Coordinates of C-alpha atoms in Angstrom, one line a residue:
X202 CA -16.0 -110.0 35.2
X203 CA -13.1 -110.8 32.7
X204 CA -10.8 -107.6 31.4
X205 CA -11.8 -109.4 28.3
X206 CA -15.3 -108.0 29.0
X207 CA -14.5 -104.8 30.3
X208 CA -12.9 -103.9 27.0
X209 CA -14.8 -105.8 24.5
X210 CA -18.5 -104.6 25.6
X211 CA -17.3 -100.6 24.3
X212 CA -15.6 -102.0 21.8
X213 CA -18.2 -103.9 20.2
X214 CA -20.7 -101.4 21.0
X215 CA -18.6 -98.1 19.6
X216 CA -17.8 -100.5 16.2
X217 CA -21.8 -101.2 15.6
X218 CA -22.5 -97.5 15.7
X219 CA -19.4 -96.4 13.6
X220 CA -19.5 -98.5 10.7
X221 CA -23.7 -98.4 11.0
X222 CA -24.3 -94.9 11.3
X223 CA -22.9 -93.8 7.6
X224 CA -25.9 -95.7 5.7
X225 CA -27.9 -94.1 8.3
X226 CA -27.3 -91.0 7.6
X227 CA -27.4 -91.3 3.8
X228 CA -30.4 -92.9 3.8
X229 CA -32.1 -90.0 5.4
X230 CA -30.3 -87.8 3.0
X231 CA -31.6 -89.6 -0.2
X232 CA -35.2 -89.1 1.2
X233 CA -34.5 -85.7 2.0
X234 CA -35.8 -86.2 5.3
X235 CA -34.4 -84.9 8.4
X236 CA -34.8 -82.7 12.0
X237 CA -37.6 -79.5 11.7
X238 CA -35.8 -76.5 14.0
X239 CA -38.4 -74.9 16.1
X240 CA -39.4 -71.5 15.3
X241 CA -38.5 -70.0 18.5
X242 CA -35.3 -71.3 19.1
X243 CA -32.1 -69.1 17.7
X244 CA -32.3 -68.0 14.1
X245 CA -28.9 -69.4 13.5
X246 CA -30.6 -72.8 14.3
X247 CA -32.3 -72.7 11.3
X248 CA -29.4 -73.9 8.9
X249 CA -29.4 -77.0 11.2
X250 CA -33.2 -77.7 9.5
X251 CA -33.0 -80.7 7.3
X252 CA -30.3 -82.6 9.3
X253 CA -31.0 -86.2 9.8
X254 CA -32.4 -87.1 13.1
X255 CA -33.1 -90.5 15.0
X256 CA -29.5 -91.5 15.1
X257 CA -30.4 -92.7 18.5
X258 CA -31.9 -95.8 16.7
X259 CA -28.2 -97.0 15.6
X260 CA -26.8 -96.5 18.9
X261 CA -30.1 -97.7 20.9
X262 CA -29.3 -101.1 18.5
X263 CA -25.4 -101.3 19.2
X264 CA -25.9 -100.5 23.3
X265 CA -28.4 -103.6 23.2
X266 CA -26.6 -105.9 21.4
X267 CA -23.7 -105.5 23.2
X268 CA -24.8 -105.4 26.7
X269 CA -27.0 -108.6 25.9
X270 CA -23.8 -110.4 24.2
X271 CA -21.0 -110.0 26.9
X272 CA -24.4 -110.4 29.6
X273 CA -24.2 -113.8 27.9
X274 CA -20.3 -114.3 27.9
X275 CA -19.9 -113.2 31.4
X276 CA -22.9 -115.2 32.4
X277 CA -24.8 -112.1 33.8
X278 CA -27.6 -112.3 32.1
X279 CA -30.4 -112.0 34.1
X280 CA -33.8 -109.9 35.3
X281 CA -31.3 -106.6 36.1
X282 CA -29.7 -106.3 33.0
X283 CA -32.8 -107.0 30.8
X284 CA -34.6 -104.9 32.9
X285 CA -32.1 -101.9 31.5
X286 CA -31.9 -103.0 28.1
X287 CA -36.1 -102.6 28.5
X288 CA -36.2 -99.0 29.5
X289 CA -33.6 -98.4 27.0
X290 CA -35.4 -99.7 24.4
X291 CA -39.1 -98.7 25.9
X292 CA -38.2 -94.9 26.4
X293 CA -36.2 -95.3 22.8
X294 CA -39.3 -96.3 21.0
X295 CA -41.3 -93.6 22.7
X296 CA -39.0 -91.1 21.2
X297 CA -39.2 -92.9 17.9
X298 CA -42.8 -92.4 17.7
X299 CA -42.2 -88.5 18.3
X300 CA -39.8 -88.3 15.8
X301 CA -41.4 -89.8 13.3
X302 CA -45.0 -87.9 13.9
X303 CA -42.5 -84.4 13.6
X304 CA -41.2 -86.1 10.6
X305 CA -43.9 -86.9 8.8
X306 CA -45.6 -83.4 9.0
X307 CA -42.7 -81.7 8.7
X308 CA -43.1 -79.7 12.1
X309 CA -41.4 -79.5 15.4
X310 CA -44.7 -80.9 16.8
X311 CA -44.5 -84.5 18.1
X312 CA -46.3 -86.8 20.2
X313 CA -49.0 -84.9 22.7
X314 CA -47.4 -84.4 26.3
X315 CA -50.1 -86.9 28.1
X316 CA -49.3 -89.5 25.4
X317 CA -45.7 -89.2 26.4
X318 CA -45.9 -88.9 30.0
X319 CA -48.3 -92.0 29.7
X320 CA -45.7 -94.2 28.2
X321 CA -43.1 -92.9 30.3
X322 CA -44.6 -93.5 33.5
X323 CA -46.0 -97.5 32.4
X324 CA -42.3 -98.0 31.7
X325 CA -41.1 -96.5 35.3
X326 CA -43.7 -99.0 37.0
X327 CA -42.8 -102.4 34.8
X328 CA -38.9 -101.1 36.1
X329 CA -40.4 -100.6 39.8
X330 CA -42.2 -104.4 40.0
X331 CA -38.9 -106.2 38.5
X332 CA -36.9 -103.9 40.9
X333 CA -39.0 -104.9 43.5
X334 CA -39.7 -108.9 42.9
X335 CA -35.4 -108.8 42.6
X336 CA -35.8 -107.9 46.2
X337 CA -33.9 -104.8 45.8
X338 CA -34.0 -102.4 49.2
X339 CA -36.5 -99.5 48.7
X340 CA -34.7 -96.9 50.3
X341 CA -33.0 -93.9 49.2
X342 CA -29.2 -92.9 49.9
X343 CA -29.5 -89.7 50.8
X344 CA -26.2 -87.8 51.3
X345 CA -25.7 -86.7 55.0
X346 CA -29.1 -88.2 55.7
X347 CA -28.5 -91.6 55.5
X348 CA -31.0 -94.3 54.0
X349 CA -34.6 -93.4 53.8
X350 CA -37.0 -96.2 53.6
X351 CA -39.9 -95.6 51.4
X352 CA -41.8 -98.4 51.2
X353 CA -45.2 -98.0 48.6
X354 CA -44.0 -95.0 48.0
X355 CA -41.0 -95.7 46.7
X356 CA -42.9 -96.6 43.2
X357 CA -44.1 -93.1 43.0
X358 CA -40.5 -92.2 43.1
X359 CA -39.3 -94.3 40.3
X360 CA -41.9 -92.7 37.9
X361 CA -41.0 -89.7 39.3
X362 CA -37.4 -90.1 38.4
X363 CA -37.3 -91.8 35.5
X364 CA -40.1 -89.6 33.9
X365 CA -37.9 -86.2 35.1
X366 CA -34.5 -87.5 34.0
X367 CA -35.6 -89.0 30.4
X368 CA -37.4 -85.2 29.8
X369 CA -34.4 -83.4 31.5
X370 CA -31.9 -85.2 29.0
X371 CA -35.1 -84.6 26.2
X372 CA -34.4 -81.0 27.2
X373 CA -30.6 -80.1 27.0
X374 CA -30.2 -81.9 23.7
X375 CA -29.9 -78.7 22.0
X376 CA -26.7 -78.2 20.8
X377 CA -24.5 -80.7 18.6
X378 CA -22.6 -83.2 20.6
X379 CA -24.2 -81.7 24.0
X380 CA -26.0 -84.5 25.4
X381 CA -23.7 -87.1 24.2
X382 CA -20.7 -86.1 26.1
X383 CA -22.9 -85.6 29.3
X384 CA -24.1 -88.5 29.0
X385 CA -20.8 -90.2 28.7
X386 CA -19.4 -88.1 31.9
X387 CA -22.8 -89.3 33.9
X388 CA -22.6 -92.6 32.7
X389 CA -18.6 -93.3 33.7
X390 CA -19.8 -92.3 37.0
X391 CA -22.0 -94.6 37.0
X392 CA -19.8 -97.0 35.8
X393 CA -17.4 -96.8 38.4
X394 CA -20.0 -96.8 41.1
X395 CA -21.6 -100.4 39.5
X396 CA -17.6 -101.9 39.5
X397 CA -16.8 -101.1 42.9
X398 CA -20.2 -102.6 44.0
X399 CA -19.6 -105.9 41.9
X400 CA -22.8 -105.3 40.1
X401 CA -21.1 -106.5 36.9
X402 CA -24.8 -106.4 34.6
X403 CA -25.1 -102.6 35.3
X404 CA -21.1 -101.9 34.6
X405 CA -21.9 -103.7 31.3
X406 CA -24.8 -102.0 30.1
X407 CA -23.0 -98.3 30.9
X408 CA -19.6 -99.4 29.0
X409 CA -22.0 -100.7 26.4
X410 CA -23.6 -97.1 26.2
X411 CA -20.1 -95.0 26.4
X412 CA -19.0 -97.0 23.8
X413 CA -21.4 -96.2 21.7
X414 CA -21.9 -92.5 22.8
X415 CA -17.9 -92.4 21.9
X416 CA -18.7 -93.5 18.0
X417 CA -22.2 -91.2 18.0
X418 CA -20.1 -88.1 18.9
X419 CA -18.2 -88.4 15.6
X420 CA -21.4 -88.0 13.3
X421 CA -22.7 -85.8 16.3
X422 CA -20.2 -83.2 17.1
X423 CA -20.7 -79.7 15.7
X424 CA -20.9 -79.6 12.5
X425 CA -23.6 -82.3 13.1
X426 CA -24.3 -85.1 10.8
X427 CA -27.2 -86.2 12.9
X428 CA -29.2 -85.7 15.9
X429 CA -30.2 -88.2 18.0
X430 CA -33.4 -86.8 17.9
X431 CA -36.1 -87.6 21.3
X432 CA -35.6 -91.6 20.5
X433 CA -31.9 -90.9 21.7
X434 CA -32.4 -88.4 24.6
X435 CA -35.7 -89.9 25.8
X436 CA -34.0 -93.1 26.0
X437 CA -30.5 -92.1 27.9
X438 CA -32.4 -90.2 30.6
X439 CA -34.7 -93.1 31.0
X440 CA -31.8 -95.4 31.1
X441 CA -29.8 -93.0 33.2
X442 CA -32.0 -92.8 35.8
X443 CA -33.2 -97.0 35.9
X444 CA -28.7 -97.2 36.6
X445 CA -29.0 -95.0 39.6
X446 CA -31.5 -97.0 41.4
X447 CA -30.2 -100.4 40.7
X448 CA -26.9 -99.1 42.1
X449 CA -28.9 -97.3 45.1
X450 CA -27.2 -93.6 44.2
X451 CA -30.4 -92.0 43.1
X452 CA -29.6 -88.7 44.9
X453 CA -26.3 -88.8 43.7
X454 CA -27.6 -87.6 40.0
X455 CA -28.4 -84.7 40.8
X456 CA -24.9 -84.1 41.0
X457 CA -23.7 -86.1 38.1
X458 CA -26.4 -84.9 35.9
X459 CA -26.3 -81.4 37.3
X460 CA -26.3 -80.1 34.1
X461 CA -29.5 -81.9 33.1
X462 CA -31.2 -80.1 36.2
X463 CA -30.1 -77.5 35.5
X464 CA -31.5 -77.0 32.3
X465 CA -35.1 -78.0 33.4
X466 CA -35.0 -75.8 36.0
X467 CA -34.0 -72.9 34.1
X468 CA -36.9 -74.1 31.5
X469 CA -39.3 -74.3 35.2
X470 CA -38.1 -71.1 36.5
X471 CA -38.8 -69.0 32.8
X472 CA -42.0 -70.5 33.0
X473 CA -42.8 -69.5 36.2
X474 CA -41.3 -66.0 35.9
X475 CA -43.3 -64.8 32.9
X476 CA -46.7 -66.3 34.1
X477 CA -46.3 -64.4 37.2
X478 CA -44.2 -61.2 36.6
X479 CA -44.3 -61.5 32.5
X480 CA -40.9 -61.2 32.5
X481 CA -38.2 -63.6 31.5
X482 CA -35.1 -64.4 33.5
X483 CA -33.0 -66.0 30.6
X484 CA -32.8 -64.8 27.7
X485 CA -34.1 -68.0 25.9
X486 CA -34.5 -71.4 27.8
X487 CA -33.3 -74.3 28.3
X488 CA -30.2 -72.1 29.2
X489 CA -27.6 -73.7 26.8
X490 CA -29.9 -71.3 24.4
X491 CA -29.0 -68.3 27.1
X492 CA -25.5 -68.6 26.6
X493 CA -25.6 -69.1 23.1
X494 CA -27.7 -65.4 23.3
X495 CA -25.1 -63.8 25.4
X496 CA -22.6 -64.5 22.7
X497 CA -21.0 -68.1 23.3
X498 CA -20.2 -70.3 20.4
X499 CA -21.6 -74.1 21.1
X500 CA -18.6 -75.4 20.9
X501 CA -17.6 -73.0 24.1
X502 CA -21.0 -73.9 25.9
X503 CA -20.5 -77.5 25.0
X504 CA -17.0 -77.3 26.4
X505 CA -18.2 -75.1 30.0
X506 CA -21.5 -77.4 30.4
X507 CA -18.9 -80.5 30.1
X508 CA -16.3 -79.3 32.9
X509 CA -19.7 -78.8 34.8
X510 CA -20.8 -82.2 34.3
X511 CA -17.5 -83.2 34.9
X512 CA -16.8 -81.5 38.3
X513 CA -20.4 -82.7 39.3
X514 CA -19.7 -86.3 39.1
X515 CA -16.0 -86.4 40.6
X516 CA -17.4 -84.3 43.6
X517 CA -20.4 -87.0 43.6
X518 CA -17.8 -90.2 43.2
X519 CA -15.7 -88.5 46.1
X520 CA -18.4 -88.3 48.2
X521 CA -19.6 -92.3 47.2
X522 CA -16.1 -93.8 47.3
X523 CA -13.7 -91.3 49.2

């Protein structure tokens, strides 16, 4: 793949979502329409209510176009790349649906979790038959383990992973600009991984999604503009997780999304620990909230959760590459 690519598939991607997002955003303002805080989360949340959400539809739009346009150029255009441009989309409109449900009766109440995990999990078994009729090896690289074939059960795996991941992302989206410079940090990863393994579709697809991440954050950052909203989150995890497999690193995000797990485990472990004791071992999950009790501002528990992503994926590309 062409330098030419390499630099024009963020480009392109970043401009869409810059020069789209500002109607966007107005035109949720006009209809005085935007993001319902839930009730339990931090009072000082609750200034945050009325901010336009679903900018994950703009960038969603820009990653597609992109990817699929320099797919084209470069001639890699085939069942890999669309299958990523799918889930995108897919786990994108599944958000979109629980968006609009919360903005339509003006409550933090979206779609019901069954209707969710439903979607979720028919999108993580129309990935696993195109993964598998690409003849792609069903095994897992499991650090110090080696490979671990898993045959039929490898398709429970995929739902498992791409179900987890799109909710973990769902999760930490809780703070402005959070998820999005996560997702970049996970995503270069990822991109480097696809590059040195000449899988030039996948390397596309995550410039095309840093790129457009990069021109997000500017409407996203705190102050906040706009939220992504589920459409966004649902839709990087989703995506996040589809890029792992096809580059045959699954294992390896748990270290490059370490953040991600570990804000669904601390949202697992409060659960558990008040059901059984009925006492809570953060002081409001997922545990960006916890911080944000003890004291931190979000800029400082943005800043700490990036170095943490940040650290997780070097120490996970040294391990790949080194």
């Amino acid at each position: 793949m062409n330098w030419i690519a390499q630099i024009g598939t963020p480009v392109v991607s970043f401009l869409i979502t810059v020069v789209a997002m500002p109607s966007f955003i107005s035109y949720f303002r006009n209809r005085n329409e935007g993001q319902m805080i839930r009730e339990e989360g931090p009072k000082w949340h609750e200034k945050k209510s009325g901010t336009p959400t679903m900018g994950g539809l703009i960038f969603i739009i820009a990653i597609s176009l992109s990817s699929l346009l320099f797919d084209l150029i470069t001639h890699q255009m085939n069942a890999t790349g669309l299958i990523l441009v799918f889930i995108l989309i897919m786990y994108g409109l599944l958000g979109f649906w629980d968006d609009s449900i919360k903005l339509m009766k003006k409550h933090n109440e979206g779609l019901k979790a069954w209707q969710k995990f439903l979607g979720q999990v028919v999108g993580a078994v129309i990935f696993f038959f195109v993964y598998h009729n690409e003849g792609f090896s069903q095994s897992l690289n499991v650090p110090f383990f080696g490979s671990w074939h898993m045959g039929a059960w490898f398709v429970v795996f995929v739902a498992f992973w791409l179900v987890g991941f799109s909710n973990a992302v769902n999760l930490s989206d809780g703070l402005d600009g959070l998820v999005s410079g996560l997702a970049i940090i996970a995503f270069g990863a990822y991109a480097i991984i696809a590059g040195v393994q000449h899988q030039f579709d996948v390397l596309i697809f995550c410039l095309a999604i840093i790129g457009a991440l990069v021109g997000f954050f500017i409407f996203n950052h705190k102050p906040a503009k706009i939220f992504m909203g589920d459409m966004g989150s649902l839709a990087l995890g989703g995506a996040l997780a589809a890029v792992s497999i096809l580059v045959h690193h699954e294992i390896a995000l748990l270290l490059i999304g370490i953040v991600f797990v570990c804000e669904t485990a601390s949202v697992i472990l409060q659960v558990l620990s008040f059901k059984l004791t009925g006492h809570r071992i953060f002081k409001m999950s997922p545990i960006h909230h916890h911080f944000e009790m003890l004291g931190w501002s979000e800029w400082k528990v943005d800043i700490v959760f990036w170095i943490v992503g940040l650290i997780g994926a070097v120490i996970a590309l040294i391990g790949i590459l080194g």
